[in-house]
């Protein structure tokens, strides 16, 4: 456990100055998400944020996203470590949840996880 903790802190120190650069730009956090009783993240691909460009997976108001859309939340260290609704392929999840065996969900033809 201590090795994992040191690796988590090391990753945090590496990314703390440019946190947003860690994002892999999957766009999945911009859809409505829920967590099933079994702990699986369910992503409603029919319900994107109105500012998400679904082709590029980028936010059209990224610099002002918190002001423009009050439902948008920043990913912080706590979310990266513990928020159960974070997609398993999220770079923050893969970087910081080192104690879990993260397996990638099956991908649909459009590059998004299939439901």
XYZ file of N, CA and C in Angstrom:
345
model
N 0.811 -1.198 0.000
C 0.000 0.000 0.000
C 0.856 1.264 0.000
N 1.963 1.262 0.720
C 2.783 2.472 0.772
C 3.401 2.791 -0.587
N 3.761 1.756 -1.365
C 4.278 1.991 -2.711
C 3.213 2.665 -3.567
N 1.985 2.188 -3.444
C 0.885 2.775 -4.209
C 0.668 4.221 -3.799
N 0.690 4.494 -2.518
C 0.501 5.852 -2.022
C 1.594 6.777 -2.537
N 2.842 6.327 -2.523
C 3.940 7.136 -3.036
C 3.785 7.374 -4.537
N 3.312 6.377 -5.265
C 3.093 6.544 -6.705
C 1.970 7.539 -6.970
N 0.923 7.510 -6.157
C -0.185 8.460 -6.310
C 0.308 9.878 -6.049
N 1.048 10.079 -4.957
C 1.582 11.410 -4.666
C 2.562 11.860 -5.745
N 3.367 10.935 -6.251
C 4.292 11.272 -7.328
C 3.566 11.725 -8.577
N 2.485 11.033 -8.924
C 1.687 11.424 -10.087
C 1.048 12.789 -9.852
N 0.562 13.004 -8.644
C -0.034 14.315 -8.339
C 0.990 15.425 -8.515
N 2.177 15.265 -7.979
C 3.208 16.303 -8.105
C 3.592 16.516 -9.558
N 3.573 15.461 -10.335
C 3.902 15.581 -11.759
C 2.864 16.422 -12.492
N 1.594 16.234 -12.191
C 0.512 16.859 -12.951
C -0.078 18.103 -12.305
N 0.263 18.437 -11.082
C -0.416 19.516 -10.363
C -0.318 20.872 -11.059
N 0.735 21.141 -11.755
C 0.904 22.435 -12.433
C 0.169 22.550 -13.752
N -0.212 21.432 -14.320
C -0.928 21.427 -15.603
C -1.951 20.285 -15.610
N -2.832 20.327 -14.625
C -3.824 19.289 -14.351
C -4.672 18.942 -15.577
N -5.143 19.949 -16.301
C -6.014 19.707 -17.447
C -5.300 18.964 -18.575
N -3.977 19.052 -18.636
C -3.226 18.347 -19.673
C -3.274 16.836 -19.509
N -3.608 16.371 -18.326
C -3.703 14.926 -18.094
C -4.922 14.325 -18.803
N -5.947 15.130 -19.005
C -7.186 14.662 -19.629
C -6.890 14.045 -20.994
N -7.485 12.869 -21.266
C -7.271 12.211 -22.551
C -8.318 12.598 -23.593
N -9.159 13.574 -23.262
C -10.127 14.155 -24.190
C -11.106 13.138 -24.755
N -11.551 12.218 -23.898
C -12.546 11.236 -24.345
C -13.941 11.843 -24.398
N -14.184 12.880 -23.597
C -15.476 13.550 -23.567
C -16.538 12.835 -22.759
N -16.238 11.672 -22.213
C -17.255 10.883 -21.513
C -17.747 11.542 -20.226
N -16.945 12.406 -19.633
C -17.408 13.095 -18.431
C -18.431 14.173 -18.767
N -18.629 14.452 -20.045
C -19.578 15.471 -20.491
C -20.953 14.890 -20.817
N -21.161 13.641 -20.481
C -22.459 12.993 -20.649
C -23.042 12.726 -19.264
N -24.348 12.533 -19.218
C -24.985 12.153 -17.968
C -24.502 10.760 -17.589
N -24.074 10.619 -16.336
C -23.546 9.337 -15.858
C -24.229 8.952 -14.570
N -24.286 7.655 -14.365
C -24.795 7.123 -13.103
C -24.000 5.865 -12.794
N -24.203 5.356 -11.609
C -23.493 4.152 -11.186
C -24.537 3.099 -10.836
N -24.393 1.905 -11.424
C -25.333 0.819 -11.158
C -25.105 0.261 -9.758
N -26.022 -0.580 -9.314
C -25.883 -1.213 -7.995
C -24.616 -2.054 -7.902
N -24.146 -2.563 -9.053
C -22.935 -3.379 -9.059
C -21.662 -2.537 -9.166
N -21.825 -1.212 -9.269
C -20.664 -0.331 -9.327
C -20.212 0.028 -10.724
N -20.923 -0.412 -11.746
C -20.563 -0.114 -13.127
C -21.006 1.309 -13.485
N -20.138 2.047 -14.170
C -20.480 3.393 -14.617
C -21.351 3.279 -15.855
N -22.514 3.899 -15.801
C -23.441 3.890 -16.929
C -23.419 5.290 -17.534
N -23.073 5.367 -18.811
C -22.958 6.646 -19.498
C -24.082 6.743 -20.520
N -24.905 7.770 -20.400
C -26.019 7.987 -21.324
C -25.503 8.783 -22.518
N -25.131 8.073 -23.590
C -24.541 8.721 -24.756
C -25.553 9.547 -25.545
N -26.824 9.474 -25.164
C -27.829 10.306 -25.822
C -28.010 11.632 -25.086
N -27.217 11.859 -24.048
C -27.392 13.045 -23.213
C -26.071 13.789 -22.986
N -25.494 14.386 -24.065
C -24.249 15.137 -23.870
C -24.522 16.542 -23.337
N -23.510 17.133 -22.776
C -23.566 18.548 -22.400
C -23.774 19.353 -23.678
N -24.514 20.429 -23.583
C -24.809 21.224 -24.767
C -23.564 21.892 -25.357
N -22.485 21.957 -24.618
C -21.259 22.575 -25.108
C -20.237 21.553 -25.628
N -20.560 20.273 -25.581
C -19.632 19.246 -26.057
C -19.731 19.112 -27.569
N -18.603 19.216 -28.242
C -18.533 18.919 -29.665
C -18.321 17.419 -29.753
N -19.337 16.688 -30.185
C -19.262 15.226 -30.154
C -18.293 14.643 -31.174
N -17.892 15.412 -32.169
C -16.906 14.922 -33.135
C -15.484 15.023 -32.585
N -15.171 16.149 -31.943
C -13.818 16.351 -31.424
C -13.684 15.944 -29.962
N -14.823 15.752 -29.279
C -14.865 15.433 -27.847
C -14.314 16.573 -27.003
N -14.385 17.789 -27.510
C -13.890 18.956 -26.786
C -15.030 19.888 -26.414
N -14.832 20.622 -25.349
C -15.807 21.595 -24.859
C -15.649 22.897 -25.648
N -16.760 23.431 -26.154
C -16.696 24.667 -26.935
C -16.511 25.909 -26.061
N -16.708 25.777 -24.759
C -16.537 26.911 -23.838
C -15.581 26.531 -22.702
N -14.563 25.757 -23.010
C -13.704 25.166 -21.991
C -13.179 26.188 -20.980
N -12.651 27.299 -21.432
C -12.054 28.277 -20.523
C -13.076 28.873 -19.560
N -14.339 28.943 -19.963
C -15.400 29.537 -19.137
C -16.467 28.516 -18.764
N -16.152 27.233 -18.802
C -17.155 26.180 -18.635
C -17.897 26.236 -17.302
N -17.240 26.617 -16.243
C -17.905 26.648 -14.938
C -18.886 27.818 -14.834
N -18.596 28.890 -15.536
C -19.494 30.039 -15.559
C -20.664 29.796 -16.526
N -20.374 29.180 -17.669
C -21.382 28.962 -18.703
C -22.377 27.856 -18.353
N -21.906 26.852 -17.644
C -22.757 25.687 -17.380
C -22.535 25.235 -15.941
N -23.458 25.582 -15.070
C -23.249 25.345 -13.640
C -23.219 23.861 -13.265
N -23.632 22.976 -14.161
C -23.553 21.539 -13.880
C -22.163 20.971 -14.154
N -21.341 21.730 -14.841
C -19.983 21.265 -15.132
C -19.158 21.326 -13.851
N -18.480 20.254 -13.561
C -17.660 20.209 -12.357
C -16.212 19.936 -12.698
N -15.343 20.524 -11.959
C -13.923 20.286 -12.206
C -13.528 18.931 -11.639
N -12.586 18.309 -12.286
C -12.030 17.057 -11.768
C -10.879 17.448 -10.859
N -11.005 17.088 -9.614
C -9.929 17.361 -8.673
C -9.377 16.022 -8.179
N -8.440 16.076 -7.285
C -7.791 14.862 -6.797
C -8.802 13.921 -6.133
N -9.729 14.473 -5.376
C -10.738 13.648 -4.716
C -11.572 12.893 -5.744
N -12.038 13.595 -6.798
C -12.808 12.928 -7.847
C -11.978 11.846 -8.543
N -10.743 12.186 -8.851
C -9.878 11.226 -9.530
C -9.706 9.948 -8.712
N -9.644 10.094 -7.406
C -9.439 8.935 -6.542
C -10.732 8.198 -6.200
N -11.829 8.931 -5.986
C -12.985 8.289 -5.363
C -14.333 8.435 -6.050
N -14.521 9.357 -6.966
C -15.840 9.549 -7.572
C -16.225 8.309 -8.382
N -17.259 7.590 -7.964
C -17.612 6.344 -8.650
C -18.173 6.555 -10.049
N -18.595 7.770 -10.388
C -19.172 8.026 -11.711
C -18.138 8.438 -12.749
N -16.866 8.452 -12.375
C -15.827 8.760 -13.358
C -15.669 7.567 -14.289
N -15.615 7.797 -15.610
C -15.465 6.689 -16.556
C -14.156 5.920 -16.303
N -14.186 4.596 -16.404
C -12.987 3.787 -16.131
C -11.803 4.100 -17.049
N -12.068 4.563 -18.272
C -10.976 4.875 -19.197
C -10.455 6.299 -19.043
N -11.004 7.050 -18.105
C -10.568 8.421 -17.864
C -9.095 8.408 -17.444
N -8.324 9.319 -18.004
C -6.892 9.376 -17.681
C -6.656 9.678 -16.201
N -7.546 10.452 -15.586
C -7.405 10.739 -14.155
C -7.604 9.461 -13.343
N -8.591 8.677 -13.719
C -8.862 7.406 -13.027
C -7.683 6.459 -13.202
N -7.222 6.313 -14.433
C -6.102 5.399 -14.698
C -4.811 5.839 -14.000
N -4.625 7.127 -13.867
C -3.401 7.651 -13.252
C -3.412 7.522 -11.739
N -4.571 7.733 -11.117
C -4.602 7.827 -9.665
C -5.229 6.637 -8.939
N -6.042 5.851 -9.585
C -6.636 4.690 -8.899
C -5.769 3.459 -9.134
N -4.571 3.542 -8.667
C -3.580 2.504 -8.913
C -3.877 1.211 -8.172
N -4.666 1.262 -7.139
C -4.965 0.064 -6.348
C -6.024 -0.808 -7.019
N -6.695 -0.279 -8.052
C -7.735 -1.055 -8.731
C -7.207 -1.598 -10.039
N -7.712 -2.731 -10.409
C -7.399 -3.288 -11.720
C -8.416 -2.713 -12.696
N -8.022 -1.664 -13.407
C -8.934 -0.993 -14.331
C -8.930 -1.724 -15.667
N -10.043 -2.313 -16.008
C -10.153 -2.941 -17.312
C -10.977 -2.041 -18.212
N -10.582 -1.953 -19.458
C -11.254 -1.075 -20.411
C -12.593 -1.670 -20.831
N -13.643 -0.842 -20.888
C -14.922 -1.345 -21.365
C -14.851 -1.621 -22.861
N -15.746 -2.453 -23.327
C -15.793 -2.776 -24.752
C -16.146 -1.511 -25.504
N -15.405 -1.230 -26.588
C -15.616 -0.020 -27.374
C -16.589 -0.273 -28.516
N -17.483 0.682 -28.745
C -18.379 0.630 -29.884
C -17.620 1.135 -31.105
N -18.221 0.998 -32.285
C -17.565 1.450 -33.518
C -17.243 2.935 -33.525
N -18.006 3.727 -32.777
C -17.796 5.166 -32.754
C -16.716 5.581 -31.751
N -16.066 4.629 -31.108
C -15.003 4.924 -30.165
C -15.453 5.110 -28.741
N -16.760 5.119 -28.510
C -17.292 5.256 -27.162
C -17.560 3.873 -26.590
N -17.486 3.734 -25.294
C -17.803 2.434 -24.685
C -19.232 2.035 -25.008
N -19.425 0.776 -25.299
C -20.778 0.302 -25.567
C -21.487 0.087 -24.247
N -22.798 0.163 -24.286
C -23.562 0.008 -23.044
C -24.056 -1.400 -22.893
